[in-house]
Amino acid sequence: MQADTETQKHISYDDFKDQVISDYKIAVTSRECSLLGRREVLTGKAKFGIFGDGKEVPQLAMARAFKNGDFRSGYYRDQTFMMAIGELKIAHFFAGLYAHTDIVAEPMSAGRQMGGHFLTKSINEDGSWVNLTQQKNSSADISPTAGQMPRLLGLAQASKIYRNVEGIDTTNFSNNGNEVAWGTIGNASTSEGLFFETFNAAGVLQVPMVISVWDDAYGISVPAKHQTTKESISEILKGFQRDDEHNGYEIFVVKGWDYPALVDTFEKAGKIAREQHIPVLIHVIELTQPQGHSTSGSHERYKSKERLEWEKAYDCNVKMREWMISNGIATEEELSTIEKDIKKQVRDGKKAAWSAFLSPIKKDKKEIVAILEQLAQQSANKNFIAKLKNDLIAVDEPVKRDVISTARKALRYVVHETSDAKDKLILWIENYYQKTQPEYSSHLYSENEDKATLIPSVAPQYNDEDEEVDGRIVLRNNFDKLFENYKEALIFGEDSGNIGDVNQGLEGLQKKYGEFRIADTGIREATIIGQGIGMAMRGLRPIAEIQYLDYLMYALQTMSDDLVTLLYRSAGKQKAPLIVRTRGHRLEGIWHAGSQMGGLIHLLRGMYILVPRNMTKAAGFYNTLMESDEPALVIESLNGYRLKEKLPNNLGDFKTPIGKIEVVKEGNDITLVSYGSTLRIVEKVATELLEVDINAEVIDAQTLLPFDIHHETVKSVEKTNRLLVIDEDVPGGCSAYLMQEIVEKQGAYKFLDSAPQTLASQEHRPAYASDGDYFSKPNAEDIFEKVYGIMHEAYPAKYPKLR
């Protein structure tokens, strides 16, 4: 039997045999890595393992259909695929298990993610793009089940944008939108909402996307009957099948051990998606999991004897081997020789990876042992230091923690002593941290010269006769200028297109720039963010609009686990400069006036969080961000769209600086720090405080991540000696974060004459009643009385108690 595929019709039989044998070698290599990888975990060299055994053959077929320029958005069992496209070597696989922090030795994440998480390089060290069209691409994996799905949608949509929008420079990014985004997911994970949301959105958008579901009938120990209605994801998704009257999916079902059928199916799926821009589902059934879910347990505990016997018989590698022999592609002896040689290659690769991991640590160990030997000879605590040294010597296979922990403990024994050895030890520790800490902490944000915090401020310019307009007009006209200047810019969200967003900040722009660039979406926040991530990873400059701040909660997992970690978890090899636009604060009701800022600033480390007090400031932030290449969240003031602002005459050019505060009113009695809509109330109260002889200095934080990178707030506190932070988050939320930044990080405690305080909202969400805002969030009287109370405590005679 011969596989009747598009590729094989154009090659000789001998070439076909060579391809099949080459595929089998990759399958065997991957399986041997899985088997030996498990043993490495059980011996303690690796901490945890989750492998792709049992999924080898369908991944070979997927790799056959995968072309240069295509993108993978997969999950942690795709090692065979990565080997098949030439991006994962044996040594790389084991370096991932050992969490080697050398990006050359472990090019998937430099030890920042556990093994099984894969990527390819998209950007150079300076942040410039590599040519994505000349390589096979893999977006950086994440562990959360189905978390790869939203991003997949955007990777596919980018091809549609590149095919349909004129004027974009596609160099490095696309060949007429011919690229396919390939997604992989385990069958149990299709139970997640992110899978269904993505699946529906792709059907609506009609993007070139192929989703492969690896179905081994279990989700860890839980069988399919507890996972999926009818125990079949393809069965329940039949309603998505396209027909003559409706767009939809092409759906294939294929057995995971049938090599020729798999090759044929994946070739057909790729061709349909690539040429017709149609999403495709491939349900790969009857797969196995020879070693169980992971190294944390054994599948013998939950699988029946019959199931285990079936898995041995229908192991995809076993079945491929049988097919090759029965069709004369290779003999038993030839395959046995191949398998023996590969076993040795894998063992040798494992040994090389372990040696590469251990050698630099042993070198550091040798250095510190010599220093400790010298230190002991010069110290009155010789015996204690010698014990530390000998304990370290006894560790045959140390990790970095063993080395640096020993060095730091030794300092305790010489704290009251002076010696050359002590100076050498201190210098060694400092140098070690300078060298080693970045291996674990670098690339949370951009480290390049065009990072957003380095872009200087450009003030808005006005003519004397410039009119005052609604704030939304400033935003709209500025967006107009951005879309004119940046052909790769696009914006999308609920009601963003036809009506120009719910607050008219995009009024008329869809008609001017078209439905691909100014687009409406369904009500599906997670995949709105996913669209943005994927398109940003392919060189576009998307702005994803989430209608209200409260709705961001639907998308928070995707932002927190995928977007903000991308640069970090790829150790600087991938980026997604997505701008997320939303609005919130100071409205009415539990679901439209919440303030999740405390949660956001902690869950979204890795992107900027910007809180402009008016629309001119917001427009300036968008201008700054478009000049850089980093992700950011911009929260516009929901009650500011109809407030009057002067219309700048340098639209698109003025820039609000990121990481810089603004002193909006000078004073010398107390420093008041706030942001967003609340700041307008603070400004009003500051005027009222002058009537009782309190001259407050008012500071607009402007950006929360990062906050005040130039440490200008402490200069205000040094002048006023008092500090109050006001916001509408819950107690202990963002105001507490700002307090820590000012008092602890900036050292403002040294200048305080009164206890620093915060004023936040009530612990509950704001009530909907007309005066719910007044009794739920800090109002003008609350702020006035809080400030007055601080001054009363300091000067009771001058400021008698109010009540």
mmCIF file of N, CA and C in Angstrom, residues 303-386:
data_model
loop_
_atom_site.group_PDB
_atom_site.id
_atom_site.type_symbol
_atom_site.label_atom_id
_atom_site.label_comp_id
_atom_site.label_asym_id
_atom_site.label_seq_id
_atom_site.Cartn_x
_atom_site.Cartn_y
_atom_site.Cartn_z
ATOM 1 N N LYS A 303 -6.119 2.860 33.876
ATOM 2 C CA LYS A 303 -6.499 2.213 32.628
ATOM 3 C C LYS A 303 -6.682 0.710 32.840
ATOM 4 N N SER A 304 -7.676 0.167 32.190
ATOM 5 C CA SER A 304 -7.941 -1.265 32.318
ATOM 6 C C SER A 304 -6.856 -2.075 31.614
ATOM 7 N N LYS A 305 -6.797 -3.358 31.965
ATOM 8 C CA LYS A 305 -5.833 -4.256 31.327
ATOM 9 C C LYS A 305 -6.069 -4.310 29.826
ATOM 10 N N GLU A 306 -7.349 -4.338 29.437
ATOM 11 C CA GLU A 306 -7.690 -4.397 28.019
ATOM 12 C C GLU A 306 -7.223 -3.137 27.285
ATOM 13 N N ARG A 307 -7.424 -1.989 27.915
ATOM 14 C CA ARG A 307 -6.997 -0.741 27.295
ATOM 15 C C ARG A 307 -5.480 -0.715 27.151
ATOM 16 N N LEU A 308 -4.767 -1.149 28.152
ATOM 17 C CA LEU A 308 -3.308 -1.150 28.092
ATOM 18 C C LEU A 308 -2.812 -2.082 26.993
ATOM 19 N N GLU A 309 -3.449 -3.236 26.832
ATOM 20 C CA GLU A 309 -3.053 -4.169 25.771
ATOM 21 C C GLU A 309 -3.336 -3.555 24.402
ATOM 22 N N TRP A 310 -4.498 -2.895 24.283
ATOM 23 C CA TRP A 310 -4.825 -2.253 23.016
ATOM 24 C C TRP A 310 -3.796 -1.180 22.676
ATOM 25 N N GLU A 311 -3.382 -0.415 23.668
ATOM 26 C CA GLU A 311 -2.416 0.657 23.422
ATOM 27 C C GLU A 311 -1.079 0.104 22.940
ATOM 28 N N LYS A 312 -0.689 -1.036 23.452
ATOM 29 C CA LYS A 312 0.557 -1.645 22.973
ATOM 30 C C LYS A 312 0.428 -2.055 21.510
ATOM 31 N N ALA A 313 -0.714 -2.615 21.159
ATOM 32 C CA ALA A 313 -0.913 -3.108 19.789
ATOM 33 C C ALA A 313 -1.057 -1.961 18.789
ATOM 34 N N TYR A 314 -1.690 -0.870 19.231
ATOM 35 C CA TYR A 314 -1.977 0.229 18.311
ATOM 36 C C TYR A 314 -1.100 1.452 18.546
ATOM 37 N N ASP A 315 -0.001 1.247 19.193
ATOM 38 C CA ASP A 315 1.003 2.302 19.303
ATOM 39 C C ASP A 315 1.350 2.769 17.889
ATOM 40 N N CYS A 316 1.336 4.073 17.668
ATOM 41 C CA CYS A 316 1.509 4.585 16.297
ATOM 42 C C CYS A 316 2.861 4.213 15.706
ATOM 43 N N ASN A 317 3.913 4.184 16.510
ATOM 44 C CA ASN A 317 5.218 3.796 15.999
ATOM 45 C C ASN A 317 5.238 2.320 15.606
ATOM 46 N N VAL A 318 4.595 1.488 16.419
ATOM 47 C CA VAL A 318 4.517 0.056 16.121
ATOM 48 C C VAL A 318 3.768 -0.164 14.816
ATOM 49 N N LYS A 319 2.642 0.527 14.653
ATOM 50 C CA LYS A 319 1.834 0.346 13.446
ATOM 51 C C LYS A 319 2.566 0.879 12.208
ATOM 52 N N MET A 320 3.279 1.969 12.346
ATOM 53 C CA MET A 320 4.038 2.482 11.209
ATOM 54 C C MET A 320 5.130 1.487 10.820
ATOM 55 N N ARG A 321 5.760 0.926 11.806
ATOM 56 C CA ARG A 321 6.804 -0.078 11.559
ATOM 57 C C ARG A 321 6.231 -1.282 10.806
ATOM 58 N N GLU A 322 5.078 -1.753 11.261
ATOM 59 C CA GLU A 322 4.426 -2.883 10.599
ATOM 60 C C GLU A 322 4.086 -2.545 9.152
ATOM 61 N N TRP A 323 3.569 -1.344 8.934
ATOM 62 C CA TRP A 323 3.193 -0.913 7.588
ATOM 63 C C TRP A 323 4.408 -0.846 6.678
ATOM 64 N N MET A 324 5.524 -0.339 7.198
ATOM 65 C CA MET A 324 6.741 -0.241 6.398
ATOM 66 C C MET A 324 7.246 -1.618 5.968
ATOM 67 N N ILE A 325 7.205 -2.562 6.891
ATOM 68 C CA ILE A 325 7.686 -3.908 6.563
ATOM 69 C C ILE A 325 6.747 -4.588 5.570
ATOM 70 N N SER A 326 5.441 -4.498 5.815
ATOM 71 C CA SER A 326 4.480 -5.184 4.956
ATOM 72 C C SER A 326 4.437 -4.602 3.552
ATOM 73 N N ASN A 327 4.870 -3.366 3.375
ATOM 74 C CA ASN A 327 4.863 -2.734 2.062
ATOM 75 C C ASN A 327 6.255 -2.667 1.424
ATOM 76 N N GLY A 328 7.217 -3.351 2.033
ATOM 77 C CA GLY A 328 8.534 -3.454 1.429
ATOM 78 C C GLY A 328 9.355 -2.190 1.480
ATOM 79 N N ILE A 329 8.995 -1.291 2.353
ATOM 80 C CA ILE A 329 9.748 -0.035 2.463
ATOM 81 C C ILE A 329 11.053 -0.259 3.228
ATOM 82 N N ALA A 330 11.034 -1.183 4.182
ATOM 83 C CA ALA A 330 12.221 -1.542 4.940
ATOM 84 C C ALA A 330 12.027 -2.939 5.505
ATOM 85 N N THR A 331 13.133 -3.594 5.790
ATOM 86 C CA THR A 331 13.071 -4.927 6.381
ATOM 87 C C THR A 331 13.171 -4.838 7.889
ATOM 88 N N GLU A 332 12.825 -5.927 8.545
ATOM 89 C CA GLU A 332 12.959 -6.011 10.001
ATOM 90 C C GLU A 332 14.385 -5.722 10.421
ATOM 91 N N GLU A 333 15.339 -6.283 9.696
ATOM 92 C CA GLU A 333 16.746 -6.098 10.052
ATOM 93 C C GLU A 333 17.170 -4.637 9.889
ATOM 94 N N GLU A 334 16.737 -4.016 8.817
ATOM 95 C CA GLU A 334 17.087 -2.615 8.579
ATOM 96 C C GLU A 334 16.522 -1.720 9.681
ATOM 97 N N LEU A 335 15.283 -1.977 10.051
ATOM 98 C CA LEU A 335 14.667 -1.150 11.085
ATOM 99 C C LEU A 335 15.308 -1.393 12.446
ATOM 100 N N SER A 336 15.681 -2.630 12.723
ATOM 101 C CA SER A 336 16.345 -2.937 13.997
ATOM 102 C C SER A 336 17.684 -2.212 14.084
ATOM 103 N N THR A 337 18.396 -2.178 12.968
ATOM 104 C CA THR A 337 19.675 -1.459 12.949
ATOM 105 C C THR A 337 19.458 0.034 13.182
ATOM 106 N N ILE A 338 18.448 0.591 12.512
ATOM 107 C CA ILE A 338 18.117 2.009 12.695
ATOM 108 C C ILE A 338 17.795 2.297 14.154
ATOM 109 N N GLU A 339 16.978 1.470 14.748
ATOM 110 C CA GLU A 339 16.549 1.680 16.141
ATOM 111 C C GLU A 339 17.722 1.583 17.108
ATOM 112 N N LYS A 340 18.624 0.644 16.849
ATOM 113 C CA LYS A 340 19.801 0.497 17.711
ATOM 114 C C LYS A 340 20.695 1.731 17.625
ATOM 115 N N ASP A 341 20.910 2.214 16.401
ATOM 116 C CA ASP A 341 21.756 3.396 16.222
ATOM 117 C C ASP A 341 21.135 4.626 16.908
ATOM 118 N N ILE A 342 19.824 4.750 16.799
ATOM 119 C CA ILE A 342 19.154 5.913 17.391
ATOM 120 C C ILE A 342 19.213 5.865 18.903
ATOM 121 N N LYS A 343 19.080 4.693 19.484
ATOM 122 C CA LYS A 343 19.198 4.578 20.942
ATOM 123 C C LYS A 343 20.536 5.143 21.405
ATOM 124 N N LYS A 344 21.592 4.826 20.667
ATOM 125 C CA LYS A 344 22.914 5.334 21.030
ATOM 126 C C LYS A 344 22.985 6.848 20.848
ATOM 127 N N GLN A 345 22.417 7.352 19.740
ATOM 128 C CA GLN A 345 22.419 8.798 19.518
ATOM 129 C C GLN A 345 21.709 9.549 20.645
ATOM 130 N N VAL A 346 20.610 9.008 21.093
ATOM 131 C CA VAL A 346 19.861 9.659 22.162
ATOM 132 C C VAL A 346 20.645 9.616 23.468
ATOM 133 N N ARG A 347 21.253 8.471 23.763
ATOM 134 C CA ARG A 347 22.078 8.392 24.986
ATOM 135 C C ARG A 347 23.231 9.377 24.923
ATOM 136 N N ASP A 348 23.867 9.456 23.771
ATOM 137 C CA ASP A 348 25.002 10.381 23.623
ATOM 138 C C ASP A 348 24.534 11.831 23.736
ATOM 139 N N GLY A 349 23.375 12.129 23.130
ATOM 140 C CA GLY A 349 22.840 13.482 23.221
ATOM 141 C C GLY A 349 22.484 13.861 24.643
ATOM 142 N N LYS A 350 21.937 12.899 25.373
ATOM 143 C CA LYS A 350 21.606 13.141 26.783
ATOM 144 C C LYS A 350 22.859 13.431 27.594
ATOM 145 N N LYS A 351 23.890 12.633 27.379
ATOM 146 C CA LYS A 351 25.146 12.827 28.114
ATOM 147 C C LYS A 351 25.758 14.188 27.797
ATOM 148 N N ALA A 352 25.714 14.564 26.526
ATOM 149 C CA ALA A 352 26.276 15.869 26.132
ATOM 150 C C ALA A 352 25.496 17.010 26.769
ATOM 151 N N ALA A 353 24.166 16.880 26.818
ATOM 152 C CA ALA A 353 23.346 17.936 27.416
ATOM 153 C C ALA A 353 23.604 18.051 28.907
ATOM 154 N N TRP A 354 23.744 16.922 29.574
ATOM 155 C CA TRP A 354 23.993 16.949 31.020
ATOM 156 C C TRP A 354 25.371 17.536 31.326
ATOM 157 N N SER A 355 26.360 17.169 30.519
ATOM 158 C CA SER A 355 27.707 17.713 30.706
ATOM 159 C C SER A 355 27.716 19.217 30.483
ATOM 160 N N ALA A 356 27.016 19.675 29.435
ATOM 161 C CA ALA A 356 26.953 21.111 29.156
ATOM 162 C C ALA A 356 26.249 21.860 30.271
ATOM 163 N N PHE A 357 25.243 21.232 30.868
ATOM 164 C CA PHE A 357 24.524 21.852 31.984
ATOM 165 C C PHE A 357 25.401 21.927 33.231
ATOM 166 N N LEU A 358 26.119 20.856 33.500
ATOM 167 C CA LEU A 358 26.843 20.740 34.766
ATOM 168 C C LEU A 358 28.189 21.458 34.762
ATOM 169 N N SER A 359 28.855 21.498 33.619
ATOM 170 C CA SER A 359 30.237 22.011 33.570
ATOM 171 C C SER A 359 30.397 23.421 34.127
ATOM 172 N N PRO A 360 29.590 24.403 33.713
ATOM 173 C CA PRO A 360 29.795 25.752 34.267
ATOM 174 C C PRO A 360 29.504 25.827 35.762
ATOM 175 N N ILE A 361 28.587 25.010 36.248
ATOM 176 C CA ILE A 361 28.302 25.013 37.686
ATOM 177 C C ILE A 361 29.487 24.430 38.447
ATOM 178 N N LYS A 362 30.074 23.384 37.915
ATOM 179 C CA LYS A 362 31.259 22.802 38.559
ATOM 180 C C LYS A 362 32.421 23.785 38.569
ATOM 181 N N LYS A 363 32.516 24.559 37.504
ATOM 182 C CA LYS A 363 33.567 25.576 37.451
ATOM 183 C C LYS A 363 33.354 26.604 38.560
ATOM 184 N N ASP A 364 32.118 27.071 38.727
ATOM 185 C CA ASP A 364 31.814 28.017 39.804
ATOM 186 C C ASP A 364 32.057 27.383 41.171
ATOM 187 N N LYS A 365 31.707 26.120 41.292
ATOM 188 C CA LYS A 365 31.925 25.406 42.554
ATOM 189 C C LYS A 365 33.415 25.369 42.888
ATOM 190 N N LYS A 366 34.225 25.081 41.904
ATOM 191 C CA LYS A 366 35.672 25.026 42.126
ATOM 192 C C LYS A 366 36.210 26.380 42.578
ATOM 193 N N GLU A 367 35.695 27.454 41.964
ATOM 194 C CA GLU A 367 36.150 28.795 42.330
ATOM 195 C C GLU A 367 35.790 29.129 43.772
ATOM 196 N N ILE A 368 34.563 28.843 44.165
ATOM 197 C CA ILE A 368 34.141 29.241 45.505
ATOM 198 C C ILE A 368 34.778 28.355 46.571
ATOM 199 N N VAL A 369 35.038 27.102 46.243
ATOM 200 C CA VAL A 369 35.741 26.227 47.193
ATOM 201 C C VAL A 369 37.127 26.788 47.489
ATOM 202 N N ALA A 370 37.819 27.273 46.450
ATOM 203 C CA ALA A 370 39.154 27.845 46.652
ATOM 204 C C ALA A 370 39.083 29.104 47.514
ATOM 205 N N ILE A 371 38.073 29.931 47.277
ATOM 206 C CA ILE A 371 37.914 31.149 48.076
ATOM 207 C C ILE A 371 37.604 30.800 49.530
ATOM 208 N N LEU A 372 36.737 29.818 49.736
ATOM 209 C CA LEU A 372 36.376 29.417 51.099
ATOM 210 C C LEU A 372 37.559 28.809 51.829
ATOM 211 N N GLU A 373 38.396 28.124 51.099
ATOM 212 C CA GLU A 373 39.614 27.568 51.709
ATOM 213 C C GLU A 373 40.495 28.694 52.236
ATOM 214 N N GLN A 374 40.647 29.705 51.420
ATOM 215 C CA GLN A 374 41.449 30.867 51.838
ATOM 216 C C GLN A 374 40.765 31.621 52.977
ATOM 217 N N LEU A 375 39.457 31.752 52.888
ATOM 218 C CA LEU A 375 38.707 32.453 53.928
ATOM 219 C C LEU A 375 38.836 31.751 55.269
ATOM 220 N N ALA A 376 38.768 30.433 55.255
ATOM 221 C CA ALA A 376 38.869 29.663 56.489
ATOM 222 C C ALA A 376 40.230 29.867 57.161
ATOM 223 N N GLN A 377 41.255 29.926 56.345
ATOM 224 C CA GLN A 377 42.599 30.105 56.903
ATOM 225 C C GLN A 377 42.783 31.462 57.565
ATOM 226 N N GLN A 378 41.976 32.452 57.143
ATOM 227 C CA GLN A 378 42.121 33.810 57.661
ATOM 228 C C GLN A 378 41.058 34.172 58.698
ATOM 229 N N SER A 379 40.234 33.200 59.090
ATOM 230 C CA SER A 379 39.100 33.507 59.958
ATOM 231 C C SER A 379 39.185 32.785 61.298
ATOM 232 N N ALA A 380 38.658 33.446 62.327
ATOM 233 C CA ALA A 380 38.551 32.802 63.644
ATOM 234 C C ALA A 380 37.494 31.711 63.633
ATOM 235 N N ASN A 381 36.620 31.743 62.636
ATOM 236 C CA ASN A 381 35.566 30.729 62.508
ATOM 237 C C ASN A 381 35.919 29.690 61.458
ATOM 238 N N LYS A 382 37.179 29.303 61.457
ATOM 239 C CA LYS A 382 37.707 28.388 60.453
ATOM 240 C C LYS A 382 36.900 27.102 60.352
ATOM 241 N N ASN A 383 36.542 26.513 61.478
ATOM 242 C CA ASN A 383 35.874 25.212 61.463
ATOM 243 C C ASN A 383 34.484 25.295 60.817
ATOM 244 N N PHE A 384 33.751 26.371 61.108
ATOM 245 C CA PHE A 384 32.417 26.524 60.522
ATOM 246 C C PHE A 384 32.496 26.709 58.996
ATOM 247 N N ILE A 385 33.453 27.525 58.572
ATOM 248 C CA ILE A 385 33.619 27.764 57.135
ATOM 249 C C ILE A 385 34.093 26.501 56.432
ATOM 250 N N ALA A 386 34.982 25.772 57.077
ATOM 251 C CA ALA A 386 35.476 24.518 56.495
ATOM 252 C C ALA A 386 34.335 23.514 56.311
#
